[in-house]
């Protein structure tokens, strides 16, 4: 099965075409250009490179948030439109799940921190025991220092652009056993792993069943309502 995986939840955009677990083509680009101007170009570049057309795609996977409000909307709108036209299913994956997939061998507490701007983060607390990944607390949006004070695990691996941004704060607030993963911010390959995992078999959906996952209103929405 050929699946087109798309992440536009941050400036580090990622598009990957996979057939089962094999990667056929990949574009990763961290740029000041908006995803509007580069997403379709990246998709077409991959298809041209591997000699396929959109009609060859069997399904789509996309990051549904949280992250950049504009980025998430662009990615979802594009993927939903393509899936609708082609009558193909979509697997929507949260940014948290994609980040957790970047540390598949880590056992114990695992915390993706996503930069939410305004000196805030989006966060989720996972715990991995063997191959089982469980969410331990409700998702969080707020000041990173307040979030860190809620954590009681002695050993934690932090991931994400928020973890890198608040590196010094994490090290100051926590014990020496708290670790910060050093990795790139591209999540396309995480989607490939998730697409091929048994845990997500029941989460494929029709385009109209896919929605963005936000933990707070956008700045524009708050300004309008205020």
PDB file of C-alpha atoms in Angstrom:
ATOM      1  CA  UNK A   1       0.000   0.000   0.000  1.00  0.00           C
ATOM      2  CA  UNK A   2       1.379   3.399  -1.009  1.00  0.00           C
ATOM      3  CA  UNK A   3       0.766   6.097   1.605  1.00  0.00           C
ATOM      4  CA  UNK A   4       1.569   9.798   1.318  1.00  0.00           C
ATOM      5  CA  UNK A   5       2.554  11.181   4.748  1.00  0.00           C
ATOM      6  CA  UNK A   6       2.373  14.937   5.382  1.00  0.00           C
ATOM      7  CA  UNK A   7       3.457  17.132   8.298  1.00  0.00           C
ATOM      8  CA  UNK A   8       3.012  20.917   8.227  1.00  0.00           C
ATOM      9  CA  UNK A   9       2.581  21.453  11.975  1.00  0.00           C
ATOM     10  CA  UNK A  10       5.778  23.531  12.236  1.00  0.00           C
ATOM     11  CA  UNK A  11       8.217  25.314   9.948  1.00  0.00           C
ATOM     12  CA  UNK A  12       9.995  21.952   9.518  1.00  0.00           C
ATOM     13  CA  UNK A  13       7.689  20.581   6.844  1.00  0.00           C
ATOM     14  CA  UNK A  14       7.916  16.951   5.801  1.00  0.00           C
ATOM     15  CA  UNK A  15       6.409  14.909   2.979  1.00  0.00           C
ATOM     16  CA  UNK A  16       7.167  11.194   2.636  1.00  0.00           C
ATOM     17  CA  UNK A  17       5.842   8.614   0.192  1.00  0.00           C
ATOM     18  CA  UNK A  18       6.009   5.073   1.533  1.00  0.00           C
ATOM     19  CA  UNK A  19       5.093   1.658   0.234  1.00  0.00           C
ATOM     20  CA  UNK A  20       4.598  -0.564   3.260  1.00  0.00           C
ATOM     21  CA  UNK A  21       7.748   0.172   5.320  1.00  0.00           C
ATOM     22  CA  UNK A  22       9.868   1.230   2.322  1.00  0.00           C
ATOM     23  CA  UNK A  23      10.383   4.946   1.721  1.00  0.00           C
ATOM     24  CA  UNK A  24      10.007   5.768  -1.971  1.00  0.00           C
ATOM     25  CA  UNK A  25      10.577   9.518  -1.718  1.00  0.00           C
ATOM     26  CA  UNK A  26      11.032  12.193   0.927  1.00  0.00           C
ATOM     27  CA  UNK A  27      11.191  15.986   1.126  1.00  0.00           C
ATOM     28  CA  UNK A  28      12.162  17.736   4.377  1.00  0.00           C
ATOM     29  CA  UNK A  29      12.350  21.515   4.358  1.00  0.00           C
ATOM     30  CA  UNK A  30      12.671  24.052   7.167  1.00  0.00           C
ATOM     31  CA  UNK A  31      11.979  27.357   5.466  1.00  0.00           C
ATOM     32  CA  UNK A  32      10.473  30.782   5.985  1.00  0.00           C
ATOM     33  CA  UNK A  33       8.223  30.056   3.004  1.00  0.00           C
ATOM     34  CA  UNK A  34       4.653  29.178   3.936  1.00  0.00           C
ATOM     35  CA  UNK A  35       3.445  25.619   3.523  1.00  0.00           C
ATOM     36  CA  UNK A  36       0.894  26.953   1.032  1.00  0.00           C
ATOM     37  CA  UNK A  37       3.679  27.668  -1.437  1.00  0.00           C
ATOM     38  CA  UNK A  38       5.735  24.512  -0.893  1.00  0.00           C
ATOM     39  CA  UNK A  39       3.484  21.601   0.088  1.00  0.00           C
ATOM     40  CA  UNK A  40       1.949  20.778  -3.310  1.00  0.00           C
ATOM     41  CA  UNK A  41       5.312  21.422  -4.962  1.00  0.00           C
ATOM     42  CA  UNK A  42       6.962  18.926  -2.600  1.00  0.00           C
ATOM     43  CA  UNK A  43       4.278  16.314  -3.282  1.00  0.00           C
ATOM     44  CA  UNK A  44       4.597  16.738  -7.031  1.00  0.00           C
ATOM     45  CA  UNK A  45       8.406  16.594  -6.806  1.00  0.00           C
ATOM     46  CA  UNK A  46       8.273  13.214  -5.053  1.00  0.00           C
ATOM     47  CA  UNK A  47       5.721  11.790  -7.482  1.00  0.00           C
ATOM     48  CA  UNK A  48       7.758  12.938 -10.469  1.00  0.00           C
ATOM     49  CA  UNK A  49      10.945  11.522  -8.955  1.00  0.00           C
ATOM     50  CA  UNK A  50       9.484   8.033  -8.434  1.00  0.00           C
ATOM     51  CA  UNK A  51       7.441   8.041 -11.638  1.00  0.00           C
ATOM     52  CA  UNK A  52       3.995   7.884 -10.036  1.00  0.00           C
ATOM     53  CA  UNK A  53       0.819   9.971 -10.101  1.00  0.00           C
ATOM     54  CA  UNK A  54      -1.649  10.901  -7.381  1.00  0.00           C
ATOM     55  CA  UNK A  55      -3.907   8.128  -8.622  1.00  0.00           C
ATOM     56  CA  UNK A  56      -1.231   5.671  -7.470  1.00  0.00           C
ATOM     57  CA  UNK A  57      -1.686   6.738  -3.820  1.00  0.00           C
ATOM     58  CA  UNK A  58      -3.726   4.286  -1.734  1.00  0.00           C
ATOM     59  CA  UNK A  59      -4.038   6.368   1.447  1.00  0.00           C
ATOM     60  CA  UNK A  60      -2.837   9.476   3.279  1.00  0.00           C
ATOM     61  CA  UNK A  61      -1.475  10.239   6.741  1.00  0.00           C
ATOM     62  CA  UNK A  62      -1.245  13.715   8.250  1.00  0.00           C
ATOM     63  CA  UNK A  63      -0.298  15.461  11.493  1.00  0.00           C
ATOM     64  CA  UNK A  64      -3.501  17.000  12.891  1.00  0.00           C
ATOM     65  CA  UNK A  65      -1.884  19.106  15.643  1.00  0.00           C
ATOM     66  CA  UNK A  66      -1.224  20.693  17.973  1.00  0.00           C
ATOM     67  CA  UNK A  67       1.283  23.077  16.432  1.00  0.00           C
ATOM     68  CA  UNK A  68       1.182  26.056  14.112  1.00  0.00           C
ATOM     69  CA  UNK A  69      -2.504  26.877  13.557  1.00  0.00           C
ATOM     70  CA  UNK A  70      -1.893  27.952   9.974  1.00  0.00           C
ATOM     71  CA  UNK A  71       0.411  25.030   9.238  1.00  0.00           C
ATOM     72  CA  UNK A  72      -1.985  22.423  10.633  1.00  0.00           C
ATOM     73  CA  UNK A  73      -4.893  23.904   8.661  1.00  0.00           C
ATOM     74  CA  UNK A  74      -2.904  23.869   5.412  1.00  0.00           C
ATOM     75  CA  UNK A  75      -1.805  20.272   5.845  1.00  0.00           C
ATOM     76  CA  UNK A  76      -5.251  19.006   6.772  1.00  0.00           C
ATOM     77  CA  UNK A  77      -7.047  20.955   4.052  1.00  0.00           C
ATOM     78  CA  UNK A  78      -4.649  19.706   1.385  1.00  0.00           C
ATOM     79  CA  UNK A  79      -4.723  16.065   2.461  1.00  0.00           C
ATOM     80  CA  UNK A  80      -8.492  16.029   2.957  1.00  0.00           C
ATOM     81  CA  UNK A  81      -9.046  17.548  -0.485  1.00  0.00           C
ATOM     82  CA  UNK A  82      -6.773  15.003  -2.169  1.00  0.00           C
ATOM     83  CA  UNK A  83      -8.305  12.101  -0.244  1.00  0.00           C
ATOM     84  CA  UNK A  84     -11.818  13.286  -1.075  1.00  0.00           C
ATOM     85  CA  UNK A  85     -11.103  13.539  -4.790  1.00  0.00           C
ATOM     86  CA  UNK A  86      -9.392  10.148  -4.870  1.00  0.00           C
ATOM     87  CA  UNK A  87     -11.818   8.467  -2.411  1.00  0.00           C
ATOM     88  CA  UNK A  88      -8.949   7.363  -0.179  1.00  0.00           C
ATOM     89  CA  UNK A  89      -8.724   6.973   3.642  1.00  0.00           C
ATOM     90  CA  UNK A  90      -6.704   9.155   6.007  1.00  0.00           C
ATOM     91  CA  UNK A  91      -4.818   8.373   9.195  1.00  0.00           C
ATOM     92  CA  UNK A  92      -4.646  11.506  11.392  1.00  0.00           C
ATOM     93  CA  UNK A  93      -1.834  11.486  13.969  1.00  0.00           C
ATOM     94  CA  UNK A  94      -1.204  13.992  16.759  1.00  0.00           C
ATOM     95  CA  UNK A  95       2.101  15.807  16.942  1.00  0.00           C
ATOM     96  CA  UNK A  96       2.634  14.157  20.328  1.00  0.00           C
ATOM     97  CA  UNK A  97       2.317  10.656  18.901  1.00  0.00           C
ATOM     98  CA  UNK A  98       4.675  11.472  16.043  1.00  0.00           C
ATOM     99  CA  UNK A  99       7.302  12.823  18.414  1.00  0.00           C
ATOM    100  CA  UNK A 100       7.042   9.787  20.674  1.00  0.00           C
ATOM    101  CA  UNK A 101       7.728   7.612  17.635  1.00  0.00           C
ATOM    102  CA  UNK A 102      11.117   9.307  17.242  1.00  0.00           C
ATOM    103  CA  UNK A 103      12.283   7.524  20.427  1.00  0.00           C
ATOM    104  CA  UNK A 104      10.881   3.994  19.933  1.00  0.00           C
ATOM    105  CA  UNK A 105      13.413   2.318  22.227  1.00  0.00           C
ATOM    106  CA  UNK A 106      12.953   4.622  25.219  1.00  0.00           C
ATOM    107  CA  UNK A 107      11.344   2.927  28.211  1.00  0.00           C
ATOM    108  CA  UNK A 108       9.532   4.911  30.911  1.00  0.00           C
ATOM    109  CA  UNK A 109       8.293   8.501  30.897  1.00  0.00           C
ATOM    110  CA  UNK A 110       8.363  10.264  27.542  1.00  0.00           C
ATOM    111  CA  UNK A 111       7.292  13.909  27.177  1.00  0.00           C
ATOM    112  CA  UNK A 112       6.937  15.709  23.815  1.00  0.00           C
ATOM    113  CA  UNK A 113       7.079  19.494  24.289  1.00  0.00           C
ATOM    114  CA  UNK A 114       5.823  21.593  21.379  1.00  0.00           C
ATOM    115  CA  UNK A 115       6.526  25.312  21.196  1.00  0.00           C
ATOM    116  CA  UNK A 116       3.111  27.023  21.426  1.00  0.00           C
ATOM    117  CA  UNK A 117       4.608  30.535  21.256  1.00  0.00           C
ATOM    118  CA  UNK A 118       3.652  33.267  23.751  1.00  0.00           C
ATOM    119  CA  UNK A 119       6.156  31.561  26.139  1.00  0.00           C
ATOM    120  CA  UNK A 120       3.918  28.481  26.335  1.00  0.00           C
ATOM    121  CA  UNK A 121       4.168  24.828  25.346  1.00  0.00           C
ATOM    122  CA  UNK A 122       1.872  22.019  24.314  1.00  0.00           C
ATOM    123  CA  UNK A 123       2.743  18.862  26.231  1.00  0.00           C
ATOM    124  CA  UNK A 124       1.714  15.268  26.718  1.00  0.00           C
ATOM    125  CA  UNK A 125       3.053  12.722  29.209  1.00  0.00           C
ATOM    126  CA  UNK A 126       3.528   9.203  27.849  1.00  0.00           C
ATOM    127  CA  UNK A 127       4.900   6.102  29.477  1.00  0.00           C
ATOM    128  CA  UNK A 128       6.324   3.260  27.421  1.00  0.00           C
ATOM    129  CA  UNK A 129       6.460  -0.219  28.882  1.00  0.00           C
ATOM    130  CA  UNK A 130       7.817  -2.686  26.356  1.00  0.00           C
ATOM    131  CA  UNK A 131       5.911  -1.987  23.149  1.00  0.00           C
ATOM    132  CA  UNK A 132       2.976  -0.375  24.968  1.00  0.00           C
ATOM    133  CA  UNK A 133       2.755   3.444  24.887  1.00  0.00           C
ATOM    134  CA  UNK A 134       0.219   4.936  27.324  1.00  0.00           C
ATOM    135  CA  UNK A 135      -0.833   8.552  27.896  1.00  0.00           C
ATOM    136  CA  UNK A 136      -0.513   9.270  31.617  1.00  0.00           C
ATOM    137  CA  UNK A 137      -1.973  12.780  31.999  1.00  0.00           C
ATOM    138  CA  UNK A 138      -4.358  15.096  30.133  1.00  0.00           C
ATOM    139  CA  UNK A 139      -2.723  17.192  27.430  1.00  0.00           C
ATOM    140  CA  UNK A 140      -1.329  20.529  28.578  1.00  0.00           C
ATOM    141  CA  UNK A 141      -0.972  24.022  27.177  1.00  0.00           C
ATOM    142  CA  UNK A 142       0.593  26.718  29.311  1.00  0.00           C
ATOM    143  CA  UNK A 143       3.800  28.010  30.834  1.00  0.00           C
ATOM    144  CA  UNK A 144       6.605  25.427  30.663  1.00  0.00           C
ATOM    145  CA  UNK A 145       7.775  26.084  34.222  1.00  0.00           C
ATOM    146  CA  UNK A 146       4.308  25.298  35.588  1.00  0.00           C
ATOM    147  CA  UNK A 147       4.103  22.126  33.517  1.00  0.00           C
ATOM    148  CA  UNK A 148       7.499  20.912  34.692  1.00  0.00           C
ATOM    149  CA  UNK A 149       6.359  21.304  38.294  1.00  0.00           C
ATOM    150  CA  UNK A 150       3.602  18.742  37.681  1.00  0.00           C
ATOM    151  CA  UNK A 151       6.068  15.999  36.750  1.00  0.00           C
ATOM    152  CA  UNK A 152       7.114  13.481  39.365  1.00  0.00           C
ATOM    153  CA  UNK A 153       8.991  10.885  37.311  1.00  0.00           C
ATOM    154  CA  UNK A 154      12.688  10.677  38.118  1.00  0.00           C
ATOM    155  CA  UNK A 155      13.627   9.588  34.611  1.00  0.00           C
ATOM    156  CA  UNK A 156      12.075  11.451  31.657  1.00  0.00           C
ATOM    157  CA  UNK A 157      12.999  11.911  28.009  1.00  0.00           C
ATOM    158  CA  UNK A 158      11.840  15.256  26.568  1.00  0.00           C
ATOM    159  CA  UNK A 159      11.444  15.709  22.802  1.00  0.00           C
ATOM    160  CA  UNK A 160      10.350  18.452  20.438  1.00  0.00           C
ATOM    161  CA  UNK A 161      11.101  22.039  19.523  1.00  0.00           C
ATOM    162  CA  UNK A 162       9.737  23.122  22.910  1.00  0.00           C
ATOM    163  CA  UNK A 163      12.224  20.865  24.669  1.00  0.00           C
ATOM    164  CA  UNK A 164      15.062  22.432  22.706  1.00  0.00           C
ATOM    165  CA  UNK A 165      13.782  25.974  23.302  1.00  0.00           C
ATOM    166  CA  UNK A 166      13.443  25.448  27.066  1.00  0.00           C
ATOM    167  CA  UNK A 167      16.512  23.246  27.459  1.00  0.00           C
ATOM    168  CA  UNK A 168      18.015  25.353  30.260  1.00  0.00           C
ATOM    169  CA  UNK A 169      14.710  25.530  32.159  1.00  0.00           C
ATOM    170  CA  UNK A 170      14.275  21.756  32.022  1.00  0.00           C
ATOM    171  CA  UNK A 171      17.789  21.181  33.316  1.00  0.00           C
ATOM    172  CA  UNK A 172      17.286  23.738  36.085  1.00  0.00           C
ATOM    173  CA  UNK A 173      13.899  22.399  37.229  1.00  0.00           C
ATOM    174  CA  UNK A 174      14.545  18.662  37.070  1.00  0.00           C
ATOM    175  CA  UNK A 175      17.006  16.058  38.299  1.00  0.00           C
ATOM    176  CA  UNK A 176      20.075  15.063  36.288  1.00  0.00           C
ATOM    177  CA  UNK A 177      18.176  11.955  35.105  1.00  0.00           C
ATOM    178  CA  UNK A 178      15.885  14.124  32.969  1.00  0.00           C
ATOM    179  CA  UNK A 179      17.148  13.904  29.376  1.00  0.00           C
ATOM    180  CA  UNK A 180      16.516  15.989  26.270  1.00  0.00           C
ATOM    181  CA  UNK A 181      16.558  14.152  22.943  1.00  0.00           C
ATOM    182  CA  UNK A 182      18.777  15.650  20.276  1.00  0.00           C
ATOM    183  CA  UNK A 183      17.063  15.040  16.977  1.00  0.00           C
ATOM    184  CA  UNK A 184      15.771  16.829  13.911  1.00  0.00           C
ATOM    185  CA  UNK A 185      12.240  18.246  13.859  1.00  0.00           C
ATOM    186  CA  UNK A 186      10.996  16.368  10.760  1.00  0.00           C
ATOM    187  CA  UNK A 187       8.088  14.040  11.557  1.00  0.00           C
ATOM    188  CA  UNK A 188       7.447  12.421   8.197  1.00  0.00           C
ATOM    189  CA  UNK A 189       9.356   9.236   9.002  1.00  0.00           C
ATOM    190  CA  UNK A 190       7.471   8.953  12.280  1.00  0.00           C
ATOM    191  CA  UNK A 191       4.256   8.872  10.261  1.00  0.00           C
ATOM    192  CA  UNK A 192       5.686   6.058   8.155  1.00  0.00           C
ATOM    193  CA  UNK A 193       6.335   3.973  11.285  1.00  0.00           C
ATOM    194  CA  UNK A 194       2.873   4.720  12.662  1.00  0.00           C
ATOM    195  CA  UNK A 195       1.135   3.926   9.370  1.00  0.00           C
ATOM    196  CA  UNK A 196       2.696   0.453   9.467  1.00  0.00           C
ATOM    197  CA  UNK A 197       1.909  -0.258  13.134  1.00  0.00           C
ATOM    198  CA  UNK A 198      -0.925  -2.520  14.239  1.00  0.00           C
ATOM    199  CA  UNK A 199      -1.990  -0.106  16.999  1.00  0.00           C
ATOM    200  CA  UNK A 200      -3.422   2.334  14.446  1.00  0.00           C
ATOM    201  CA  UNK A 201      -5.339  -0.095  12.256  1.00  0.00           C
ATOM    202  CA  UNK A 202      -8.700   1.061  13.638  1.00  0.00           C
ATOM    203  CA  UNK A 203      -7.948   4.784  13.267  1.00  0.00           C
ATOM    204  CA  UNK A 204      -8.166   5.116   9.492  1.00  0.00           C
ATOM    205  CA  UNK A 205     -11.035   7.416   8.592  1.00  0.00           C
ATOM    206  CA  UNK A 206     -12.872   9.176   5.797  1.00  0.00           C
ATOM    207  CA  UNK A 207     -11.814  12.766   4.957  1.00  0.00           C
ATOM    208  CA  UNK A 208     -14.957  14.249   6.530  1.00  0.00           C
ATOM    209  CA  UNK A 209     -14.139  12.497   9.819  1.00  0.00           C
ATOM    210  CA  UNK A 210     -10.747  14.190  10.202  1.00  0.00           C
ATOM    211  CA  UNK A 211     -10.425  17.409  12.230  1.00  0.00           C
ATOM    212  CA  UNK A 212      -7.557  19.538  13.572  1.00  0.00           C
ATOM    213  CA  UNK A 213      -6.515  18.997  17.177  1.00  0.00           C
ATOM    214  CA  UNK A 214      -6.031  22.312  18.958  1.00  0.00           C
ATOM    215  CA  UNK A 215      -5.457  22.807  22.680  1.00  0.00           C
ATOM    216  CA  UNK A 216      -6.305  26.490  22.625  1.00  0.00           C
ATOM    217  CA  UNK A 217      -7.820  29.119  20.379  1.00  0.00           C
ATOM    218  CA  UNK A 218      -5.594  30.871  17.868  1.00  0.00           C
ATOM    219  CA  UNK A 219      -4.467  34.456  18.524  1.00  0.00           C
ATOM    220  CA  UNK A 220      -6.903  35.676  15.861  1.00  0.00           C
ATOM    221  CA  UNK A 221      -9.824  33.817  17.470  1.00  0.00           C
ATOM    222  CA  UNK A 222      -8.992  35.159  20.927  1.00  0.00           C
ATOM    223  CA  UNK A 223      -8.672  38.686  19.603  1.00  0.00           C
ATOM    224  CA  UNK A 224     -12.010  38.362  17.791  1.00  0.00           C
ATOM    225  CA  UNK A 225     -13.847  36.934  20.834  1.00  0.00           C
ATOM    226  CA  UNK A 226     -12.234  39.432  23.173  1.00  0.00           C
TER     227      UNK A 226
END
